[in-house]
């Protein structure tokens, strides 16, 4: 039997699916260098193509798209205040870049939801259009779309309900369409999100108080002198214009 020599060595075979911390095998200089220049944690699901170097400080000041707390399921919440968005001066392309920038730079790992406040939104001034919104959503990475759990639609007007009910399935992908949850009053939002997790602007709270005293205004059934719903009611339209017309005939 041959004796072992000083040149003998052993070979250890390690399965490739086992994890090993290689830091103990580094030299002292390599460990010090690794501590001084650690690799950044890449916990976002966005590639560098979605991260823009553009200055969005002007849009940040508007506070129409901001990251807040979490819902009761632990999902992070992005708040969108429709009234704060200047649709007439911000192009769809820049809006898309800004949304991607916010998601990729601020949103941590895990599922999230969106709280969209539609209170007192004017279509001409604050709405980018359903086509642009659909385009932005479809451009998001698939993993981001999968992480989106719910879109809470606060204070939907009659027109919004009709549009989404009739055309929503054609303009929105199936995944997004079924994630929309209409919330007519803030009290119903607290069933899913604790108070204090999302900052509610004062005008949204005031709008909610008015609607609470006029519950049928959401559906255009009773007069709406404050134009709270997005479509004029039949009673308001006929009553006002009939009165004006009668006054003109009497005056003539």
PDB file of C-alpha atoms in Angstrom:
ATOM      1  CA  UNK A   1       0.000   0.000   0.000  1.00  0.00           C
ATOM      2  CA  UNK A   2       1.472   3.311  -1.030  1.00  0.00           C
ATOM      3  CA  UNK A   3       2.195   5.844   1.627  1.00  0.00           C
ATOM      4  CA  UNK A   4       0.812   9.379   1.287  1.00  0.00           C
ATOM      5  CA  UNK A   5       3.205  12.124   0.405  1.00  0.00           C
ATOM      6  CA  UNK A   6       3.240  15.776   1.242  1.00  0.00           C
ATOM      7  CA  UNK A   7       1.854  16.501  -2.231  1.00  0.00           C
ATOM      8  CA  UNK A   8      -1.455  14.700  -1.568  1.00  0.00           C
ATOM      9  CA  UNK A   9      -4.579  16.913  -1.554  1.00  0.00           C
ATOM     10  CA  UNK A  10      -8.322  16.534  -1.092  1.00  0.00           C
ATOM     11  CA  UNK A  11     -11.168  17.624  -3.379  1.00  0.00           C
ATOM     12  CA  UNK A  12     -14.556  18.686  -2.034  1.00  0.00           C
ATOM     13  CA  UNK A  13     -17.528  18.668  -4.433  1.00  0.00           C
ATOM     14  CA  UNK A  14     -20.279  21.125  -3.564  1.00  0.00           C
ATOM     15  CA  UNK A  15     -23.707  21.027  -5.176  1.00  0.00           C
ATOM     16  CA  UNK A  16     -24.407  24.154  -7.198  1.00  0.00           C
ATOM     17  CA  UNK A  17     -27.750  24.788  -5.498  1.00  0.00           C
ATOM     18  CA  UNK A  18     -26.211  25.163  -2.045  1.00  0.00           C
ATOM     19  CA  UNK A  19     -25.401  28.653  -0.823  1.00  0.00           C
ATOM     20  CA  UNK A  20     -21.993  29.387   0.650  1.00  0.00           C
ATOM     21  CA  UNK A  21     -20.780  32.627   2.137  1.00  0.00           C
ATOM     22  CA  UNK A  22     -17.421  33.142   0.440  1.00  0.00           C
ATOM     23  CA  UNK A  23     -16.324  36.024   2.663  1.00  0.00           C
ATOM     24  CA  UNK A  24     -14.299  33.844   5.094  1.00  0.00           C
ATOM     25  CA  UNK A  25     -12.124  32.731   2.157  1.00  0.00           C
ATOM     26  CA  UNK A  26     -11.247  36.307   1.164  1.00  0.00           C
ATOM     27  CA  UNK A  27      -7.919  37.788   2.073  1.00  0.00           C
ATOM     28  CA  UNK A  28      -7.755  40.569   4.612  1.00  0.00           C
ATOM     29  CA  UNK A  29      -7.300  43.212   1.910  1.00  0.00           C
ATOM     30  CA  UNK A  30     -10.238  41.844  -0.103  1.00  0.00           C
ATOM     31  CA  UNK A  31     -12.506  41.908   2.946  1.00  0.00           C
ATOM     32  CA  UNK A  32     -11.558  45.499   3.741  1.00  0.00           C
ATOM     33  CA  UNK A  33     -12.154  46.542   0.139  1.00  0.00           C
ATOM     34  CA  UNK A  34     -15.540  44.824   0.123  1.00  0.00           C
ATOM     35  CA  UNK A  35     -16.577  46.669   3.276  1.00  0.00           C
ATOM     36  CA  UNK A  36     -15.502  50.036   1.895  1.00  0.00           C
ATOM     37  CA  UNK A  37     -17.286  49.540  -1.454  1.00  0.00           C
ATOM     38  CA  UNK A  38     -20.320  47.333  -0.827  1.00  0.00           C
ATOM     39  CA  UNK A  39     -22.512  46.439  -3.792  1.00  0.00           C
ATOM     40  CA  UNK A  40     -25.762  48.424  -3.785  1.00  0.00           C
ATOM     41  CA  UNK A  41     -28.956  46.538  -3.033  1.00  0.00           C
ATOM     42  CA  UNK A  42     -31.010  46.355  -6.213  1.00  0.00           C
ATOM     43  CA  UNK A  43     -34.474  45.696  -4.785  1.00  0.00           C
ATOM     44  CA  UNK A  44     -36.466  47.453  -7.477  1.00  0.00           C
ATOM     45  CA  UNK A  45     -38.084  45.615 -10.343  1.00  0.00           C
ATOM     46  CA  UNK A  46     -37.167  48.268 -12.906  1.00  0.00           C
ATOM     47  CA  UNK A  47     -34.332  48.131 -15.361  1.00  0.00           C
ATOM     48  CA  UNK A  48     -32.171  51.164 -15.958  1.00  0.00           C
ATOM     49  CA  UNK A  49     -34.234  51.884 -19.080  1.00  0.00           C
ATOM     50  CA  UNK A  50     -37.148  52.932 -16.881  1.00  0.00           C
ATOM     51  CA  UNK A  51     -35.133  55.245 -14.623  1.00  0.00           C
ATOM     52  CA  UNK A  52     -34.905  58.768 -16.004  1.00  0.00           C
ATOM     53  CA  UNK A  53     -32.304  61.410 -15.203  1.00  0.00           C
ATOM     54  CA  UNK A  54     -34.840  64.148 -15.922  1.00  0.00           C
ATOM     55  CA  UNK A  55     -35.522  66.734 -13.236  1.00  0.00           C
ATOM     56  CA  UNK A  56     -39.043  66.181 -11.866  1.00  0.00           C
ATOM     57  CA  UNK A  57     -38.823  68.614  -8.976  1.00  0.00           C
ATOM     58  CA  UNK A  58     -41.654  70.709 -10.446  1.00  0.00           C
ATOM     59  CA  UNK A  59     -43.991  67.701 -10.476  1.00  0.00           C
ATOM     60  CA  UNK A  60     -42.896  66.645  -6.993  1.00  0.00           C
ATOM     61  CA  UNK A  61     -44.060  70.020  -5.687  1.00  0.00           C
ATOM     62  CA  UNK A  62     -47.572  69.344  -6.978  1.00  0.00           C
ATOM     63  CA  UNK A  63     -47.886  66.226  -4.762  1.00  0.00           C
ATOM     64  CA  UNK A  64     -50.330  64.500  -7.107  1.00  0.00           C
ATOM     65  CA  UNK A  65     -48.469  61.155  -7.008  1.00  0.00           C
ATOM     66  CA  UNK A  66     -46.913  60.331  -3.639  1.00  0.00           C
ATOM     67  CA  UNK A  67     -46.001  57.265  -1.597  1.00  0.00           C
ATOM     68  CA  UNK A  68     -47.757  57.006   1.772  1.00  0.00           C
ATOM     69  CA  UNK A  69     -48.268  54.293   4.377  1.00  0.00           C
ATOM     70  CA  UNK A  70     -49.752  50.807   4.032  1.00  0.00           C
ATOM     71  CA  UNK A  71     -53.184  49.243   3.927  1.00  0.00           C
ATOM     72  CA  UNK A  72     -54.407  46.649   6.419  1.00  0.00           C
ATOM     73  CA  UNK A  73     -52.897  43.871   4.308  1.00  0.00           C
ATOM     74  CA  UNK A  74     -49.446  45.454   4.475  1.00  0.00           C
ATOM     75  CA  UNK A  75     -49.454  46.746   0.891  1.00  0.00           C
ATOM     76  CA  UNK A  76     -47.724  50.081   0.372  1.00  0.00           C
ATOM     77  CA  UNK A  77     -49.992  52.878  -0.840  1.00  0.00           C
ATOM     78  CA  UNK A  78     -49.440  55.301  -3.694  1.00  0.00           C
ATOM     79  CA  UNK A  79     -51.805  58.265  -3.392  1.00  0.00           C
ATOM     80  CA  UNK A  80     -52.992  60.048  -6.535  1.00  0.00           C
ATOM     81  CA  UNK A  81     -54.877  63.347  -6.166  1.00  0.00           C
ATOM     82  CA  UNK A  82     -56.512  64.037  -9.507  1.00  0.00           C
ATOM     83  CA  UNK A  83     -57.232  67.682  -8.727  1.00  0.00           C
ATOM     84  CA  UNK A  84     -53.503  68.375  -8.320  1.00  0.00           C
ATOM     85  CA  UNK A  85     -52.563  67.163 -11.804  1.00  0.00           C
ATOM     86  CA  UNK A  86     -52.233  69.923 -14.473  1.00  0.00           C
ATOM     87  CA  UNK A  87     -53.275  67.922 -17.527  1.00  0.00           C
ATOM     88  CA  UNK A  88     -53.056  70.894 -19.872  1.00  0.00           C
ATOM     89  CA  UNK A  89     -49.341  71.515 -19.301  1.00  0.00           C
ATOM     90  CA  UNK A  90     -47.917  68.010 -18.688  1.00  0.00           C
ATOM     91  CA  UNK A  91     -47.619  65.740 -21.708  1.00  0.00           C
ATOM     92  CA  UNK A  92     -48.471  62.058 -21.603  1.00  0.00           C
ATOM     93  CA  UNK A  93     -44.847  61.140 -22.302  1.00  0.00           C
ATOM     94  CA  UNK A  94     -43.543  63.170 -19.360  1.00  0.00           C
ATOM     95  CA  UNK A  95     -46.274  61.818 -17.103  1.00  0.00           C
ATOM     96  CA  UNK A  96     -45.226  58.278 -17.996  1.00  0.00           C
ATOM     97  CA  UNK A  97     -41.561  59.018 -17.252  1.00  0.00           C
ATOM     98  CA  UNK A  98     -42.502  60.570 -13.925  1.00  0.00           C
ATOM     99  CA  UNK A  99     -44.652  57.633 -12.831  1.00  0.00           C
ATOM    100  CA  UNK A 100     -41.923  55.168 -13.783  1.00  0.00           C
ATOM    101  CA  UNK A 101     -39.379  57.305 -11.938  1.00  0.00           C
ATOM    102  CA  UNK A 102     -41.476  57.359  -8.750  1.00  0.00           C
ATOM    103  CA  UNK A 103     -42.205  53.640  -8.812  1.00  0.00           C
ATOM    104  CA  UNK A 104     -38.639  52.608  -9.572  1.00  0.00           C
ATOM    105  CA  UNK A 105     -36.995  54.977  -7.098  1.00  0.00           C
ATOM    106  CA  UNK A 106     -39.406  54.929  -4.134  1.00  0.00           C
ATOM    107  CA  UNK A 107     -41.503  51.762  -4.106  1.00  0.00           C
ATOM    108  CA  UNK A 108     -40.005  48.937  -1.992  1.00  0.00           C
ATOM    109  CA  UNK A 109     -40.434  45.268  -2.749  1.00  0.00           C
ATOM    110  CA  UNK A 110     -43.769  43.587  -2.333  1.00  0.00           C
ATOM    111  CA  UNK A 111     -47.360  44.305  -3.354  1.00  0.00           C
ATOM    112  CA  UNK A 112     -48.825  47.780  -3.403  1.00  0.00           C
ATOM    113  CA  UNK A 113     -52.109  49.558  -4.031  1.00  0.00           C
ATOM    114  CA  UNK A 114     -53.229  52.918  -5.387  1.00  0.00           C
ATOM    115  CA  UNK A 115     -55.666  55.354  -3.775  1.00  0.00           C
ATOM    116  CA  UNK A 116     -56.968  57.663  -6.492  1.00  0.00           C
ATOM    117  CA  UNK A 117     -58.947  60.703  -5.314  1.00  0.00           C
ATOM    118  CA  UNK A 118     -61.321  61.871  -8.023  1.00  0.00           C
ATOM    119  CA  UNK A 119     -62.936  64.583  -5.899  1.00  0.00           C
ATOM    120  CA  UNK A 120     -63.843  67.772  -7.872  1.00  0.00           C
ATOM    121  CA  UNK A 121     -61.737  66.690 -10.849  1.00  0.00           C
ATOM    122  CA  UNK A 122     -62.433  68.580 -14.072  1.00  0.00           C
ATOM    123  CA  UNK A 123     -61.934  66.573 -17.257  1.00  0.00           C
ATOM    124  CA  UNK A 124     -60.375  69.443 -19.231  1.00  0.00           C
ATOM    125  CA  UNK A 125     -58.007  70.561 -16.465  1.00  0.00           C
ATOM    126  CA  UNK A 126     -57.043  67.425 -14.533  1.00  0.00           C
ATOM    127  CA  UNK A 127     -57.594  64.310 -16.639  1.00  0.00           C
ATOM    128  CA  UNK A 128     -54.875  63.034 -19.020  1.00  0.00           C
ATOM    129  CA  UNK A 129     -57.431  60.741 -20.673  1.00  0.00           C
ATOM    130  CA  UNK A 130     -58.177  57.054 -20.350  1.00  0.00           C
ATOM    131  CA  UNK A 131     -56.133  56.258 -23.472  1.00  0.00           C
ATOM    132  CA  UNK A 132     -52.960  57.746 -21.983  1.00  0.00           C
ATOM    133  CA  UNK A 133     -53.566  56.035 -18.633  1.00  0.00           C
ATOM    134  CA  UNK A 134     -53.997  52.704 -20.379  1.00  0.00           C
ATOM    135  CA  UNK A 135     -50.792  53.279 -22.374  1.00  0.00           C
ATOM    136  CA  UNK A 136     -48.817  54.068 -19.205  1.00  0.00           C
ATOM    137  CA  UNK A 137     -50.137  50.984 -17.436  1.00  0.00           C
ATOM    138  CA  UNK A 138     -49.380  48.685 -20.360  1.00  0.00           C
ATOM    139  CA  UNK A 139     -45.792  50.031 -20.521  1.00  0.00           C
ATOM    140  CA  UNK A 140     -45.097  49.036 -16.917  1.00  0.00           C
ATOM    141  CA  UNK A 141     -42.955  45.926 -16.366  1.00  0.00           C
ATOM    142  CA  UNK A 142     -45.089  42.820 -15.926  1.00  0.00           C
ATOM    143  CA  UNK A 143     -43.778  42.246 -12.410  1.00  0.00           C
ATOM    144  CA  UNK A 144     -44.946  45.738 -11.360  1.00  0.00           C
ATOM    145  CA  UNK A 145     -48.423  45.138 -12.778  1.00  0.00           C
ATOM    146  CA  UNK A 146     -48.599  41.852 -10.910  1.00  0.00           C
ATOM    147  CA  UNK A 147     -47.659  43.565  -7.654  1.00  0.00           C
ATOM    148  CA  UNK A 148     -50.511  46.080  -7.993  1.00  0.00           C
ATOM    149  CA  UNK A 149     -53.324  44.658  -5.864  1.00  0.00           C
ATOM    150  CA  UNK A 150     -56.108  47.253  -5.814  1.00  0.00           C
ATOM    151  CA  UNK A 151     -56.970  50.701  -7.188  1.00  0.00           C
ATOM    152  CA  UNK A 152     -59.278  52.511  -4.765  1.00  0.00           C
ATOM    153  CA  UNK A 153     -61.328  54.988  -6.820  1.00  0.00           C
ATOM    154  CA  UNK A 154     -62.477  57.650  -4.340  1.00  0.00           C
ATOM    155  CA  UNK A 155     -65.595  59.714  -5.136  1.00  0.00           C
ATOM    156  CA  UNK A 156     -66.297  58.401  -8.624  1.00  0.00           C
ATOM    157  CA  UNK A 157     -68.747  60.645 -10.484  1.00  0.00           C
ATOM    158  CA  UNK A 158     -71.660  59.414 -12.522  1.00  0.00           C
ATOM    159  CA  UNK A 159     -69.782  59.917 -15.766  1.00  0.00           C
ATOM    160  CA  UNK A 160     -66.783  57.919 -14.526  1.00  0.00           C
ATOM    161  CA  UNK A 161     -69.005  55.048 -13.488  1.00  0.00           C
ATOM    162  CA  UNK A 162     -70.729  54.998 -16.873  1.00  0.00           C
ATOM    163  CA  UNK A 163     -67.466  55.169 -18.831  1.00  0.00           C
ATOM    164  CA  UNK A 164     -65.827  52.357 -16.922  1.00  0.00           C
ATOM    165  CA  UNK A 165     -68.978  50.247 -16.918  1.00  0.00           C
ATOM    166  CA  UNK A 166     -69.445  50.508 -20.700  1.00  0.00           C
ATOM    167  CA  UNK A 167     -65.954  51.016 -22.119  1.00  0.00           C
ATOM    168  CA  UNK A 168     -63.653  49.985 -19.297  1.00  0.00           C
ATOM    169  CA  UNK A 169     -63.242  46.402 -20.465  1.00  0.00           C
ATOM    170  CA  UNK A 170     -62.204  47.580 -23.937  1.00  0.00           C
ATOM    171  CA  UNK A 171     -59.772  50.309 -22.871  1.00  0.00           C
ATOM    172  CA  UNK A 172     -58.310  48.618 -19.791  1.00  0.00           C
ATOM    173  CA  UNK A 173     -56.627  45.243 -19.664  1.00  0.00           C
ATOM    174  CA  UNK A 174     -58.523  42.593 -17.772  1.00  0.00           C
ATOM    175  CA  UNK A 175     -56.061  42.575 -14.904  1.00  0.00           C
ATOM    176  CA  UNK A 176     -56.455  46.297 -14.201  1.00  0.00           C
ATOM    177  CA  UNK A 177     -60.205  46.433 -14.796  1.00  0.00           C
ATOM    178  CA  UNK A 178     -60.963  43.939 -12.046  1.00  0.00           C
ATOM    179  CA  UNK A 179     -58.599  45.651  -9.591  1.00  0.00           C
ATOM    180  CA  UNK A 180     -60.632  48.882  -9.504  1.00  0.00           C
ATOM    181  CA  UNK A 181     -62.710  49.295  -6.340  1.00  0.00           C
ATOM    182  CA  UNK A 182     -65.159  52.205  -6.194  1.00  0.00           C
ATOM    183  CA  UNK A 183     -65.304  54.036  -2.865  1.00  0.00           C
ATOM    184  CA  UNK A 184     -68.142  56.542  -2.670  1.00  0.00           C
ATOM    185  CA  UNK A 185     -67.326  57.722   0.863  1.00  0.00           C
ATOM    186  CA  UNK A 186     -64.130  57.940   2.870  1.00  0.00           C
ATOM    187  CA  UNK A 187     -65.679  55.896   5.678  1.00  0.00           C
ATOM    188  CA  UNK A 188     -65.632  52.867   3.385  1.00  0.00           C
ATOM    189  CA  UNK A 189     -61.940  53.390   2.642  1.00  0.00           C
ATOM    190  CA  UNK A 190     -61.147  52.877   6.318  1.00  0.00           C
ATOM    191  CA  UNK A 191     -62.370  49.289   5.992  1.00  0.00           C
ATOM    192  CA  UNK A 192     -59.172  48.549   4.041  1.00  0.00           C
ATOM    193  CA  UNK A 193     -56.791  51.321   5.149  1.00  0.00           C
ATOM    194  CA  UNK A 194     -56.393  52.655   8.662  1.00  0.00           C
ATOM    195  CA  UNK A 195     -56.939  56.351   9.222  1.00  0.00           C
ATOM    196  CA  UNK A 196     -53.675  58.244   9.172  1.00  0.00           C
ATOM    197  CA  UNK A 197     -51.964  55.928   6.690  1.00  0.00           C
ATOM    198  CA  UNK A 198     -52.990  58.176   3.780  1.00  0.00           C
ATOM    199  CA  UNK A 199     -53.145  61.948   4.032  1.00  0.00           C
ATOM    200  CA  UNK A 200     -56.557  63.256   2.954  1.00  0.00           C
ATOM    201  CA  UNK A 201     -56.525  66.793   1.494  1.00  0.00           C
ATOM    202  CA  UNK A 202     -58.974  69.187   3.128  1.00  0.00           C
ATOM    203  CA  UNK A 203     -60.989  69.734  -0.047  1.00  0.00           C
ATOM    204  CA  UNK A 204     -61.478  65.960  -0.397  1.00  0.00           C
ATOM    205  CA  UNK A 205     -62.804  65.737   3.159  1.00  0.00           C
ATOM    206  CA  UNK A 206     -65.111  68.718   2.557  1.00  0.00           C
ATOM    207  CA  UNK A 207     -66.373  67.138  -0.645  1.00  0.00           C
ATOM    208  CA  UNK A 208     -67.059  63.921   1.240  1.00  0.00           C
ATOM    209  CA  UNK A 209     -69.038  65.834   3.889  1.00  0.00           C
ATOM    210  CA  UNK A 210     -71.218  67.463   1.245  1.00  0.00           C
ATOM    211  CA  UNK A 211     -71.903  64.150  -0.452  1.00  0.00           C
ATOM    212  CA  UNK A 212     -72.782  62.606   2.892  1.00  0.00           C
ATOM    213  CA  UNK A 213     -75.628  65.110   3.238  1.00  0.00           C
ATOM    214  CA  UNK A 214     -76.725  64.639  -0.392  1.00  0.00           C
ATOM    215  CA  UNK A 215     -76.275  60.891  -1.016  1.00  0.00           C
ATOM    216  CA  UNK A 216     -78.265  60.757  -4.259  1.00  0.00           C
ATOM    217  CA  UNK A 217     -76.053  63.375  -5.895  1.00  0.00           C
ATOM    218  CA  UNK A 218     -73.607  60.613  -6.814  1.00  0.00           C
ATOM    219  CA  UNK A 219     -76.195  59.229  -9.213  1.00  0.00           C
ATOM    220  CA  UNK A 220     -77.533  62.523 -10.569  1.00  0.00           C
ATOM    221  CA  UNK A 221     -80.967  62.022  -9.048  1.00  0.00           C
ATOM    222  CA  UNK A 222     -81.337  65.210  -7.014  1.00  0.00           C
ATOM    223  CA  UNK A 223     -80.454  68.837  -7.878  1.00  0.00           C
ATOM    224  CA  UNK A 224     -76.748  69.572  -7.853  1.00  0.00           C
ATOM    225  CA  UNK A 225     -76.113  73.352  -7.746  1.00  0.00           C
ATOM    226  CA  UNK A 226     -72.501  72.821  -6.690  1.00  0.00           C
ATOM    227  CA  UNK A 227     -71.781  70.619  -9.741  1.00  0.00           C
ATOM    228  CA  UNK A 228     -70.551  67.838  -7.491  1.00  0.00           C
ATOM    229  CA  UNK A 229     -71.357  65.125  -9.987  1.00  0.00           C
ATOM    230  CA  UNK A 230     -69.824  65.199 -13.427  1.00  0.00           C
ATOM    231  CA  UNK A 231     -73.142  65.176 -15.301  1.00  0.00           C
ATOM    232  CA  UNK A 232     -76.019  67.614 -14.796  1.00  0.00           C
ATOM    233  CA  UNK A 233     -79.101  66.069 -13.282  1.00  0.00           C
ATOM    234  CA  UNK A 234     -82.408  65.991 -15.136  1.00  0.00           C
ATOM    235  CA  UNK A 235     -84.216  67.928 -12.449  1.00  0.00           C
ATOM    236  CA  UNK A 236     -81.558  70.588 -12.293  1.00  0.00           C
ATOM    237  CA  UNK A 237     -81.314  70.958 -16.059  1.00  0.00           C
ATOM    238  CA  UNK A 238     -85.020  71.133 -16.785  1.00  0.00           C
ATOM    239  CA  UNK A 239     -85.875  73.178 -13.711  1.00  0.00           C
ATOM    240  CA  UNK A 240     -83.263  75.874 -14.240  1.00  0.00           C
ATOM    241  CA  UNK A 241     -83.546  76.230 -17.980  1.00  0.00           C
ATOM    242  CA  UNK A 242     -87.318  76.039 -17.946  1.00  0.00           C
ATOM    243  CA  UNK A 243     -87.377  78.818 -15.370  1.00  0.00           C
ATOM    244  CA  UNK A 244     -84.989  80.956 -17.414  1.00  0.00           C
ATOM    245  CA  UNK A 245     -86.976  80.367 -20.596  1.00  0.00           C
ATOM    246  CA  UNK A 246     -90.239  81.287 -18.923  1.00  0.00           C
ATOM    247  CA  UNK A 247     -88.674  84.477 -17.570  1.00  0.00           C
ATOM    248  CA  UNK A 248     -87.494  85.469 -21.014  1.00  0.00           C
ATOM    249  CA  UNK A 249     -90.904  84.865 -22.556  1.00  0.00           C
ATOM    250  CA  UNK A 250     -92.553  86.896 -19.811  1.00  0.00           C
ATOM    251  CA  UNK A 251     -90.056  89.733 -20.282  1.00  0.00           C
ATOM    252  CA  UNK A 252     -90.647  89.841 -24.020  1.00  0.00           C
TER     253      UNK A 252
END
